[in-house]
Amino acid sequence: MLGGPVVLDGPIGTVGKPLSIKGTLTAAGLRELISVPGMRRIGGSTHYASQVHFSPGGRVKVEFKSDLSGLTTQFPDGLSKPAAARWPTTIVWRADEGAKDNGKRYLDIRMDGKRTQAIFEHDVNSRKGPYFSRGTIGVNRTVALGRPGLTVQAQNPALDAQAWDDIVGEFSDSAKGGGGRQILPDVSQVDIETPSFLVKNQTLTNATISATQSGNQWNLQLKSDQAQGSGTWVPGSRSNDPGSLTVKLDTLNIIEPAQTSADTRTLSQKDRDTAKARKSAKQSLPRLDLAVNDLTVYGKQMGQLILKGYQQPASDDWKVDYFSLVNEGGSLAAQGAIHEQGTAKDLQLKGKIVVSDLGRFLETYQLGGVIQNGSGQMDAAIDWKNIQNLDLATLNGSLDGNLQQGRLESVQSSAVKALELLSLQSFRRLPKFGETLGNSVQSGLTFDTIRSRMRMDAGRLFVDDFRLNGPSSAIVASGMTDLKSESLDFQAVVVPKLDVSGASVLAGTIVNPAVGVGAFLTQWLLQAPLQRALTVNYHVTGNWSKPLLNDVALPSEEELKNREAEKKVDELYRTH
């Protein structure tokens, strides 16, 4: 019985005279009784004493007592038990003590005071539904019977959501007995209080979490130092349908995961974890409607977030139906998809950035000191492989936009310092005006308009076209920079503005849709040949902190005319 020897003493069925049972309980015996993977977490053996009390009308009361000495358990969050530890445990099966039997039976469990408590109710007159119609399980909580279904209450110094989710999976086969009848009712309420709640590599401190079933939906409440809000989850009608999740959060602070310690897992543990990761990757995501009023990511204030998406039918891909970030300076709106590639997830988004004050928009993300003011819009596209790794080397994308009326600041930006150096070097070539005009760009660059077209490919940023038109100069550039090595390879043209007529022609040329430094030089020098002496052409090399400016000769007038003629012939062929 229960895997070990047993001694019975006393009559069976005699009212007023209990039957005494003493014996040894073993982990192996429990595994035979309850055959589920989770039982491997229990080992060893322990002695127990039990008494069976017989009452009139056939009612029986059973009391089981043991200190569990010799028995071991392996559970997370301080709930593991070594063999030498004594956890006084009492299990009582009883009926109501009234004169009339109402058919209600109760199972009370008390383990080491309030460490673990449970109470379940059974109706002997009911043959439908779970064996226990309602019950409450508590960890460090005093329990009492509540609403129909199973209530789980936990109060612990730390709780690991993933670890306990694994345990639920390991014991899930115990929900039904050998006859097929479900033993425990479905969970209908969960209440958790903990100073440290770990979920998906994020730790919520001083967390209070509540989930309550109401009809066919769950009502969710969350309060912690990192997130506060509420939500609802409606399960799907089919087993493989995750349903829909609506979450409204006042604040959400996503912190950077701590550096992981050395991997001490055994080979079998690694294989089990890999299998879990593959299984998790195949699980469908719910239809999501997420709104966050104040989002912080890795210490950067992101503003208001809205994310809506759903699993595409007959596909592993998750459709990003709508994504937006909004703050005082502007907004980002996008659509796209998350594509499943084995255990990897690839993100593809296309959207538009609209800003009334780009400087303030970037300050919200703690990227201030790059620009002041600046309004406009930009079209953006992102193709990020293995987004879960957050590796810039796998980030591809493009940005095409225009800005008006702002000032680039050189204090926090190496790129702006390079542009500033271009202007400064060009002004200093002018013997009469160089010192005066040069001083005007030493603390940044004021612009009337900026046009930029760039793309990211495997960690390298290609600038196909960059045009800055400011009150004192114009800069046109194209080239490439490596984000890892910070190396530069650019061609740039700088034109200081010294007279009204030249500035007027320059303003018309710089907004021309033709792309690239070569196209700009051809149009500019053919329309304003007298400005050749002011125009400077550079090949920019070096790196972000130390750009090197190398003079490049301007094309001759004959070369310019040949380029223009070739362009017209090409346009003629295109139109015919």
Coordinates of C-alpha atoms in Angstrom, one line a residue:
M1 CA 0.0 0.0 0.0
L2 CA 1.5 3.3 -1.2
G3 CA 4.7 1.4 -1.9
G4 CA 5.7 0.3 1.6
P5 CA 4.6 -2.0 4.4
V6 CA 1.4 -1.2 6.4
V7 CA 0.0 -2.2 9.7
L8 CA -3.8 -2.1 10.5
D9 CA -5.1 -2.1 14.0
G10 CA -8.8 -2.0 15.1
P11 CA -12.2 -2.9 13.7
I12 CA -13.5 -1.8 10.2
G13 CA -16.9 -0.1 10.2
T14 CA -17.6 0.1 13.9
V15 CA -19.1 3.4 15.0
G16 CA -17.0 5.1 17.7
K17 CA -14.0 2.8 17.2
P18 CA -11.4 4.1 14.7
L19 CA -9.2 1.9 12.5
S20 CA -5.5 2.8 12.9
I21 CA -3.2 2.5 9.9
K22 CA 0.5 3.0 10.0
G23 CA 3.0 2.5 7.2
T24 CA 5.6 3.8 4.8
L25 CA 4.9 5.9 1.8
T26 CA 7.4 5.8 -1.1
A27 CA 7.9 8.0 -4.1
A28 CA 7.8 4.8 -6.3
G29 CA 4.4 3.9 -4.8
L30 CA 3.1 7.4 -5.5
R31 CA 4.3 7.2 -9.1
E32 CA 2.4 3.9 -9.5
L33 CA -0.7 5.6 -8.1
I34 CA -0.3 8.8 -10.1
S35 CA 1.5 8.1 -13.4
V36 CA 2.5 11.5 -14.8
P37 CA 5.9 13.0 -15.7
G38 CA 5.8 15.5 -12.8
M39 CA 6.0 12.7 -10.2
R40 CA 9.7 12.3 -10.9
R41 CA 10.1 15.5 -8.9
I42 CA 9.3 13.4 -5.7
G43 CA 11.8 11.0 -4.3
G44 CA 12.6 9.1 -1.1
S45 CA 10.1 7.7 1.4
T46 CA 8.4 8.7 4.7
H47 CA 6.4 7.1 7.6
Y48 CA 2.8 8.0 8.2
A49 CA 0.0 7.4 10.6
S50 CA -3.7 7.4 9.7
Q51 CA -7.0 6.9 11.4
V52 CA -10.4 6.0 9.9
H53 CA -13.5 7.1 11.9
F54 CA -16.9 5.6 11.2
S55 CA -20.1 7.6 11.9
P56 CA -23.8 6.7 11.7
G57 CA -25.3 6.7 8.2
G58 CA -22.1 5.4 6.6
R59 CA -20.1 8.7 6.8
V60 CA -16.4 8.2 7.2
K61 CA -13.6 10.6 8.4
V62 CA -10.0 9.8 7.4
E63 CA -7.0 11.6 9.0
F64 CA -3.6 11.2 7.6
K65 CA -0.5 12.6 9.4
S66 CA 3.2 12.6 8.6
D67 CA 6.2 14.9 9.0
L68 CA 7.4 13.9 5.5
S69 CA 10.9 13.2 6.9
G70 CA 12.9 11.3 4.3
L71 CA 10.7 12.4 1.4
T72 CA 12.2 14.9 -1.2
T73 CA 10.6 17.3 -3.6
Q74 CA 12.1 19.4 -6.4
F75 CA 10.0 22.5 -7.1
P76 CA 11.1 26.0 -7.8
D77 CA 10.9 29.2 -5.7
G78 CA 11.9 27.8 -2.3
L79 CA 9.3 25.0 -2.4
S80 CA 11.8 22.1 -2.7
K81 CA 12.2 19.9 0.3
P82 CA 15.4 18.1 1.3
A83 CA 15.1 14.6 2.9
A84 CA 16.1 15.8 6.4
A85 CA 13.5 18.6 6.5
R86 CA 10.3 18.0 8.5
W87 CA 7.1 19.4 7.1
P88 CA 4.3 18.4 9.4
T89 CA 1.4 17.4 7.1
T90 CA -2.3 16.6 7.8
I91 CA -4.7 15.4 5.2
V92 CA -8.4 15.0 6.3
W93 CA -11.3 13.5 4.3
R94 CA -14.5 14.4 6.1
A95 CA -18.3 15.0 5.8
D96 CA -20.4 17.7 7.3
E97 CA -21.0 17.0 10.9
G98 CA -24.7 17.9 10.9
A99 CA -27.3 15.3 11.9
K100 CA -28.5 15.1 8.3
D101 CA -26.1 14.0 5.6
N102 CA -26.2 16.6 2.8
G103 CA -23.9 14.6 0.6
K104 CA -21.0 17.1 0.8
R105 CA -17.5 15.7 1.3
Y106 CA -14.4 17.7 1.9
L107 CA -10.6 17.1 1.4
D108 CA -8.5 19.3 3.6
I109 CA -4.7 19.5 3.2
R110 CA -2.3 21.3 5.5
M111 CA 1.5 21.1 4.8
D112 CA 4.0 22.8 7.1
G113 CA 1.6 25.4 8.5
K114 CA 0.7 27.7 5.7
R115 CA 3.5 26.6 3.3
T116 CA 0.8 24.7 1.3
Q117 CA -2.9 24.5 2.0
A118 CA -5.8 23.1 0.0
I119 CA -9.5 22.4 0.4
F120 CA -11.8 20.6 -2.1
E121 CA -15.5 19.9 -2.1
H122 CA -17.2 16.7 -3.5
D123 CA -20.9 16.0 -3.9
V124 CA -21.7 12.3 -3.6
N125 CA -25.1 12.9 -5.2
S126 CA -23.5 14.2 -8.4
R127 CA -22.2 12.0 -11.2
K128 CA -21.6 14.8 -13.7
G129 CA -18.7 17.1 -14.1
P130 CA -15.4 16.9 -12.2
Y131 CA -15.2 14.7 -9.0
F132 CA -14.4 17.9 -7.0
S133 CA -16.8 20.7 -8.0
R134 CA -14.8 23.4 -6.4
G135 CA -11.6 23.9 -4.5
T136 CA -8.8 26.3 -3.4
I137 CA -5.0 25.7 -3.4
G138 CA -2.9 28.2 -1.4
V139 CA 0.9 28.8 -1.2
N140 CA 1.7 30.7 2.0
R141 CA -2.0 31.6 2.2
T142 CA -4.9 30.5 4.5
V143 CA -7.5 28.9 2.2
A144 CA -11.3 28.7 2.2
L145 CA -13.8 27.4 -0.3
G146 CA -14.9 30.0 -2.8
R147 CA -16.5 30.2 -6.2
P148 CA -17.1 27.1 -8.4
G149 CA -14.0 25.8 -10.1
L150 CA -10.4 25.8 -8.8
T151 CA -9.0 28.9 -7.1
V152 CA -5.2 29.2 -6.9
Q153 CA -3.7 31.7 -4.4
A154 CA 0.0 32.2 -4.0
Q155 CA 2.1 34.5 -1.9
N156 CA 5.9 33.8 -2.2
P157 CA 9.2 35.7 -2.1
A158 CA 9.7 34.8 -5.8
L159 CA 7.8 33.1 -8.6
D160 CA 9.0 31.9 -12.0
A161 CA 6.1 31.8 -14.4
Q162 CA 7.9 29.6 -17.0
A163 CA 9.0 27.1 -14.3
W164 CA 5.5 26.7 -13.0
D165 CA 4.0 26.5 -16.5
D166 CA 6.4 23.5 -17.1
I167 CA 5.2 21.9 -13.8
V168 CA 1.5 22.3 -14.8
G169 CA 2.3 20.6 -18.1
E170 CA 4.1 17.8 -16.3
F171 CA 1.1 17.1 -14.0
S172 CA -1.7 17.8 -16.6
D173 CA -2.3 14.1 -17.2
S174 CA -3.5 13.8 -13.6
A175 CA -6.7 15.8 -14.3
K176 CA -8.6 12.6 -15.1
G177 CA -8.7 9.4 -13.1
G178 CA -8.6 5.9 -14.6
G179 CA -12.4 5.9 -15.2
G180 CA -12.1 9.0 -17.3
R181 CA -13.8 11.4 -14.9
Q182 CA -12.0 14.6 -14.3
I183 CA -10.8 14.8 -10.7
L184 CA -10.0 18.6 -10.3
P185 CA -12.2 21.3 -11.6
D186 CA -10.9 23.7 -14.2
V187 CA -9.1 26.8 -12.9
S188 CA -11.5 29.7 -12.5
Q189 CA -9.4 32.2 -10.5
V190 CA -5.8 32.9 -9.9
D191 CA -4.4 35.4 -7.3
I192 CA -0.6 35.9 -7.0
E193 CA 1.3 38.3 -4.8
T194 CA 5.1 38.3 -4.9
P195 CA 8.0 40.7 -4.6
S196 CA 9.6 39.1 -7.6
F197 CA 7.7 37.6 -10.6
L198 CA 9.8 36.4 -13.5
V199 CA 8.1 36.1 -16.9
K200 CA 9.8 35.9 -20.3
N201 CA 13.2 37.2 -18.9
Q202 CA 11.4 40.2 -17.3
T203 CA 11.1 40.6 -13.5
L204 CA 8.1 42.3 -12.2
T205 CA 8.7 43.6 -8.6
N206 CA 6.0 44.0 -6.0
A207 CA 3.6 42.2 -8.3
T208 CA -0.1 41.5 -7.7
I209 CA -1.7 39.5 -10.5
S210 CA -5.3 38.4 -10.7
A211 CA -7.2 36.4 -13.3
T212 CA -10.9 35.6 -12.9
Q213 CA -13.1 33.6 -15.3
S214 CA -16.4 35.2 -16.1
G215 CA -18.6 33.3 -18.6
N216 CA -16.4 32.5 -21.6
Q217 CA -13.7 35.1 -20.9
W218 CA -11.0 35.8 -18.4
N219 CA -10.6 39.2 -16.7
L220 CA -7.0 40.1 -15.9
Q221 CA -5.5 42.6 -13.5
L222 CA -1.8 43.5 -13.1
K223 CA -0.1 45.8 -10.7
S224 CA 3.7 46.0 -10.2
D225 CA 6.5 48.5 -10.3
Q226 CA 7.0 47.9 -14.0
A227 CA 3.5 47.5 -15.3
Q228 CA -0.1 48.4 -14.3
G229 CA -3.2 47.7 -16.1
S230 CA -6.0 45.3 -17.0
G231 CA -7.0 43.0 -19.8
T232 CA -9.4 40.3 -21.1
W233 CA -8.7 36.9 -22.7
V234 CA -11.3 35.0 -24.7
P235 CA -10.2 31.4 -25.3
G236 CA -10.7 30.1 -28.8
S237 CA -13.5 27.7 -29.7
R238 CA -11.0 25.0 -30.9
S239 CA -8.1 23.4 -29.1
N240 CA -5.5 24.9 -31.5
D241 CA -7.1 28.4 -31.4
P242 CA -5.4 30.6 -28.8
G243 CA -8.3 33.1 -28.8
S244 CA -8.0 36.8 -28.4
L245 CA -6.2 38.9 -25.8
T246 CA -6.9 42.6 -25.1
V247 CA -4.5 44.4 -22.8
K248 CA -4.7 48.1 -21.6
L249 CA -1.7 49.2 -19.6
D250 CA -1.1 52.6 -17.9
T251 CA 2.7 51.9 -17.8
L252 CA 5.0 49.2 -19.1
N253 CA 8.8 49.3 -18.4
I254 CA 10.7 46.6 -20.3
I255 CA 14.2 46.3 -18.8
E256 CA 17.3 44.8 -20.4
P257 CA 17.8 41.2 -19.4
A258 CA 20.6 40.6 -16.9
Q259 CA 23.8 38.9 -18.1
T260 CA 23.2 35.2 -17.9
S261 CA 25.6 33.1 -15.8
A262 CA 27.6 30.1 -17.0
D263 CA 25.4 27.3 -18.4
T264 CA 25.5 24.4 -15.9
R265 CA 22.8 22.3 -17.5
T266 CA 23.4 18.7 -18.3
L267 CA 23.2 17.4 -21.9
S268 CA 19.8 15.9 -21.2
Q269 CA 18.5 19.1 -19.7
K270 CA 19.7 21.1 -22.7
D271 CA 17.9 18.6 -25.0
R272 CA 14.7 19.0 -22.9
D273 CA 15.0 22.8 -23.1
T274 CA 15.5 22.7 -26.8
A275 CA 12.5 20.5 -27.3
K276 CA 10.4 23.0 -25.2
A277 CA 11.7 25.9 -27.3
R278 CA 10.6 24.2 -30.5
K279 CA 7.2 23.3 -29.0
S280 CA 6.8 26.9 -27.8
A281 CA 7.8 28.3 -31.2
K282 CA 5.0 26.2 -32.8
Q283 CA 2.3 27.5 -30.5
S284 CA -0.1 29.9 -32.1
L285 CA -0.1 33.5 -30.8
P286 CA -3.5 34.9 -29.8
R287 CA -5.2 37.8 -31.6
L288 CA -3.8 40.8 -29.8
D289 CA -5.0 44.2 -29.0
L290 CA -2.4 46.0 -26.9
A291 CA -2.4 49.6 -25.8
V292 CA 0.2 51.1 -23.5
N293 CA -0.1 54.7 -22.4
D294 CA 3.5 55.1 -21.2
L295 CA 6.1 52.7 -22.6
T296 CA 9.7 52.4 -21.6
V297 CA 12.2 50.1 -23.3
Y298 CA 15.7 49.5 -21.9
G299 CA 15.5 52.9 -20.2
K300 CA 14.2 54.8 -23.2
Q301 CA 10.8 56.5 -23.0
M302 CA 8.9 55.4 -26.1
G303 CA 5.6 57.2 -25.6
Q304 CA 2.1 55.7 -26.4
L305 CA 2.0 52.3 -28.0
I306 CA -0.7 50.5 -29.9
L307 CA -0.2 47.0 -31.3
K308 CA -2.9 44.9 -33.1
G309 CA -2.3 41.6 -34.8
Y310 CA -3.4 38.1 -35.4
Q311 CA -2.2 34.6 -36.5
Q312 CA -2.8 34.3 -40.2
P313 CA -5.0 31.3 -41.2
A314 CA -3.1 28.1 -42.2
S315 CA 0.2 29.8 -41.5
D316 CA 2.9 30.2 -38.8
D317 CA 3.1 33.9 -39.6
W318 CA 1.6 36.6 -37.3
K319 CA 0.1 39.6 -39.0
V320 CA 0.9 43.0 -37.6
D321 CA -2.3 44.7 -38.5
Y322 CA -1.5 48.0 -36.8
F323 CA 1.5 49.3 -34.9
S324 CA 2.0 52.9 -33.7
L325 CA 4.2 54.9 -31.3
V326 CA 3.1 58.4 -30.5
N327 CA 4.7 61.1 -28.4
E328 CA 4.7 64.9 -28.2
G329 CA 7.1 65.3 -31.2
G330 CA 5.5 63.0 -33.7
S331 CA 4.2 59.5 -34.5
L332 CA 5.2 56.2 -36.1
A333 CA 2.6 54.0 -37.7
A334 CA 3.3 50.7 -39.5
Q335 CA 2.0 47.4 -40.7
G336 CA 3.7 44.1 -41.4
A337 CA 4.2 40.5 -40.2
I338 CA 6.3 38.3 -38.0
H339 CA 7.4 35.3 -40.0
E340 CA 8.3 32.0 -38.3
Q341 CA 11.5 30.3 -39.5
G342 CA 12.0 27.3 -37.2
T343 CA 12.6 28.7 -33.8
A344 CA 13.5 32.1 -35.3
K345 CA 11.2 35.0 -35.8
D346 CA 11.7 37.5 -38.6
L347 CA 10.0 40.9 -38.4
Q348 CA 8.9 42.9 -41.5
L349 CA 7.3 46.3 -41.2
K350 CA 6.4 49.2 -43.5
G351 CA 5.3 52.5 -42.1
K352 CA 5.4 56.3 -42.0
I353 CA 7.0 58.6 -39.4
V354 CA 5.3 62.0 -39.1
V355 CA 7.0 64.6 -36.9
S356 CA 6.0 68.2 -35.9
D357 CA 9.2 68.5 -33.8
L358 CA 11.8 65.7 -34.6
G359 CA 14.1 67.0 -31.8
R360 CA 11.4 66.4 -29.2
F361 CA 10.4 63.1 -30.8
L362 CA 13.9 61.8 -30.4
E363 CA 14.3 63.3 -26.9
T364 CA 11.4 61.1 -25.8
Y365 CA 13.6 58.1 -26.7
Q366 CA 16.6 59.6 -24.9
L367 CA 18.2 60.4 -28.3
G368 CA 18.3 64.1 -27.7
G369 CA 21.2 66.4 -28.6
V370 CA 21.1 65.4 -32.3
I371 CA 18.6 67.9 -33.7
Q372 CA 16.5 70.9 -32.7
N373 CA 13.0 71.3 -34.1
G374 CA 12.5 69.9 -37.6
S375 CA 9.1 68.9 -39.1
G376 CA 8.3 66.5 -41.9
Q377 CA 7.7 62.9 -42.7
M378 CA 9.6 59.7 -43.6
D379 CA 8.7 56.4 -45.2
A380 CA 10.4 53.5 -43.4
A381 CA 10.7 49.7 -44.0
I382 CA 12.3 47.1 -41.7
D383 CA 13.3 43.5 -42.4
W384 CA 14.9 42.1 -39.3
K385 CA 16.0 38.5 -39.2
N386 CA 16.0 36.6 -35.9
I387 CA 14.5 39.7 -34.1
Q388 CA 14.7 37.9 -30.8
N389 CA 18.5 38.3 -30.9
L390 CA 18.3 42.1 -31.4
D391 CA 21.4 41.9 -33.6
L392 CA 22.0 44.9 -35.8
A393 CA 24.0 42.8 -38.2
T394 CA 20.7 41.1 -39.3
L395 CA 18.8 44.4 -39.6
N396 CA 17.8 45.4 -43.1
G397 CA 15.6 48.4 -44.0
S398 CA 15.2 51.7 -45.8
L399 CA 14.3 55.3 -44.9
D400 CA 13.1 58.0 -47.4
G401 CA 12.1 61.3 -46.0
N402 CA 12.0 65.1 -45.9
L403 CA 12.5 67.6 -43.1
Q404 CA 12.0 71.4 -42.8
Q405 CA 13.2 74.1 -40.5
G406 CA 15.6 72.7 -37.9
R407 CA 19.1 72.6 -36.6
L408 CA 21.5 69.6 -36.5
E409 CA 23.5 69.5 -33.2
S410 CA 27.1 68.3 -33.3
V411 CA 27.4 67.8 -29.5
Q412 CA 26.0 64.2 -29.4
S413 CA 26.3 63.1 -33.0
S414 CA 29.4 62.0 -34.9
A415 CA 27.5 62.2 -38.2
V416 CA 26.6 65.9 -37.6
K417 CA 30.2 66.6 -36.6
A418 CA 31.3 65.2 -40.0
L419 CA 28.8 67.4 -41.8
E420 CA 29.9 70.4 -39.7
L421 CA 33.6 69.7 -40.7
L422 CA 32.6 69.6 -44.4
S423 CA 31.1 73.1 -44.1
L424 CA 33.9 74.4 -42.0
Q425 CA 36.6 73.2 -44.3
S426 CA 34.8 74.7 -47.3
F427 CA 34.3 78.1 -45.7
R428 CA 37.9 78.3 -44.7
R429 CA 38.9 78.2 -48.4
L430 CA 37.3 81.6 -48.8
P431 CA 40.0 84.2 -47.9
K432 CA 37.5 87.0 -47.3
F433 CA 34.5 85.3 -45.7
G434 CA 35.8 82.1 -44.4
E435 CA 36.4 83.0 -40.8
T436 CA 33.0 84.7 -40.4
L437 CA 30.9 82.0 -42.1
G438 CA 33.0 79.2 -40.6
N439 CA 32.1 80.3 -37.1
S440 CA 28.4 80.0 -38.0
V441 CA 28.6 76.2 -38.3
Q442 CA 30.9 75.4 -35.5
S443 CA 28.1 74.4 -33.1
G444 CA 25.8 72.7 -35.6
L445 CA 24.0 73.2 -38.9
T446 CA 20.8 75.1 -39.4
F447 CA 18.8 73.8 -42.3
D448 CA 15.8 74.9 -44.3
T449 CA 15.2 71.5 -45.8
I450 CA 16.8 68.0 -45.6
R451 CA 16.1 65.2 -48.1
S452 CA 17.5 61.8 -47.4
R453 CA 17.2 58.3 -49.0
M454 CA 19.0 55.5 -47.2
R455 CA 19.0 51.8 -46.7
M456 CA 20.4 49.3 -44.2
D457 CA 21.9 46.0 -45.4
A458 CA 23.7 43.5 -43.2
G459 CA 25.0 46.1 -40.7
R460 CA 26.0 48.6 -43.4
L461 CA 24.1 51.9 -44.0
F462 CA 24.0 53.0 -47.6
V463 CA 23.1 56.7 -48.1
D464 CA 21.8 56.9 -51.7
D465 CA 21.0 60.5 -51.5
F466 CA 21.4 63.2 -48.8
R467 CA 20.7 66.9 -49.5
L468 CA 20.8 69.6 -46.9
N469 CA 19.9 73.2 -47.8
G470 CA 20.7 75.7 -45.1
P471 CA 20.9 79.5 -44.8
S472 CA 24.7 79.5 -45.2
S473 CA 25.5 76.4 -47.2
A474 CA 24.2 73.3 -49.1
I475 CA 25.5 69.8 -48.7
V476 CA 24.9 66.9 -51.0
A477 CA 26.3 63.4 -50.1
S478 CA 26.1 59.7 -50.9
G479 CA 28.0 56.7 -49.8
M480 CA 28.3 54.0 -47.1
T481 CA 29.2 53.5 -43.5
D482 CA 29.7 50.3 -41.5
L483 CA 27.8 50.4 -38.2
K484 CA 30.2 48.0 -36.5
S485 CA 33.5 49.4 -37.6
E486 CA 32.1 52.9 -38.0
S487 CA 34.2 53.3 -41.2
L488 CA 33.2 56.0 -43.8
D489 CA 33.2 55.9 -47.6
F490 CA 31.3 59.0 -48.9
Q491 CA 31.3 61.5 -51.7
A492 CA 30.1 64.9 -50.6
V493 CA 29.7 68.3 -52.3
V494 CA 29.5 71.6 -50.3
V495 CA 28.4 74.9 -51.7
P496 CA 28.7 78.0 -49.4
K497 CA 26.0 80.6 -50.1
L498 CA 27.5 84.1 -50.7
D499 CA 25.1 85.8 -53.1
V500 CA 21.3 85.9 -53.6
S501 CA 21.4 84.9 -57.3
G502 CA 23.6 81.8 -56.6
A503 CA 21.5 80.8 -53.6
S504 CA 18.3 81.0 -55.7
V505 CA 19.6 78.7 -58.4
L506 CA 21.0 76.4 -55.7
A507 CA 17.6 76.1 -54.0
G508 CA 16.0 75.1 -57.2
T509 CA 18.7 72.5 -58.0
I510 CA 18.9 70.9 -54.6
V511 CA 15.2 70.0 -54.7
N512 CA 15.5 68.3 -58.1
P513 CA 14.3 64.7 -57.9
A514 CA 17.5 63.4 -59.5
V515 CA 19.5 61.2 -57.0
G516 CA 23.2 61.2 -56.2
V517 CA 26.1 63.6 -56.0
G518 CA 27.0 63.2 -59.7
A519 CA 23.5 64.2 -60.8
F520 CA 23.6 67.2 -58.6
L521 CA 27.0 68.4 -59.7
T522 CA 26.0 68.2 -63.4
Q523 CA 22.8 70.2 -62.9
W524 CA 24.4 72.7 -60.5
L525 CA 27.6 73.6 -62.5
L526 CA 25.7 73.8 -65.8
Q527 CA 23.1 76.2 -64.4
A528 CA 25.6 78.2 -62.3
P529 CA 29.0 78.0 -63.9
L530 CA 30.2 81.1 -62.1
Q531 CA 29.8 79.2 -58.8
R532 CA 32.4 76.6 -59.7
A533 CA 35.0 78.4 -57.5
L534 CA 32.8 78.1 -54.4
T535 CA 31.9 74.4 -55.0
V536 CA 34.0 71.8 -53.2
N537 CA 34.0 68.1 -53.8
Y538 CA 35.2 65.7 -51.2
H539 CA 35.8 61.9 -50.7
V540 CA 35.2 61.3 -47.0
T541 CA 37.0 58.3 -45.4
G542 CA 38.2 57.5 -41.9
N543 CA 35.5 56.8 -39.2
W544 CA 32.8 58.6 -37.3
S545 CA 35.1 60.1 -34.7
K546 CA 37.9 61.1 -37.2
P547 CA 36.5 61.7 -40.7
L548 CA 39.2 62.4 -43.3
L549 CA 38.3 64.9 -46.1
N550 CA 40.1 64.3 -49.4
D551 CA 39.7 66.8 -52.2
V552 CA 38.3 65.5 -55.5
A553 CA 38.6 67.5 -58.7
L554 CA 35.3 68.9 -60.1
P555 CA 34.3 67.5 -63.6
S556 CA 35.2 69.7 -66.5
E557 CA 32.7 71.7 -68.5
E558 CA 33.1 69.2 -71.4
E559 CA 32.4 66.2 -69.0
L560 CA 29.3 67.9 -67.7
K561 CA 27.9 68.5 -71.2
N562 CA 28.6 64.9 -72.1
R563 CA 26.8 63.7 -69.0
E564 CA 23.8 65.9 -69.8
A565 CA 23.7 64.7 -73.4
E566 CA 23.8 61.0 -72.2
K567 CA 21.0 61.7 -69.8
K568 CA 18.8 63.2 -72.5
V569 CA 19.4 60.2 -74.9
D570 CA 18.6 57.8 -72.1
E571 CA 15.3 59.7 -71.3
L572 CA 14.5 59.7 -75.0
Y573 CA 14.8 55.9 -75.2
R574 CA 12.8 55.5 -72.0
T575 CA 9.9 57.5 -73.4
H576 CA 9.8 55.6 -76.7

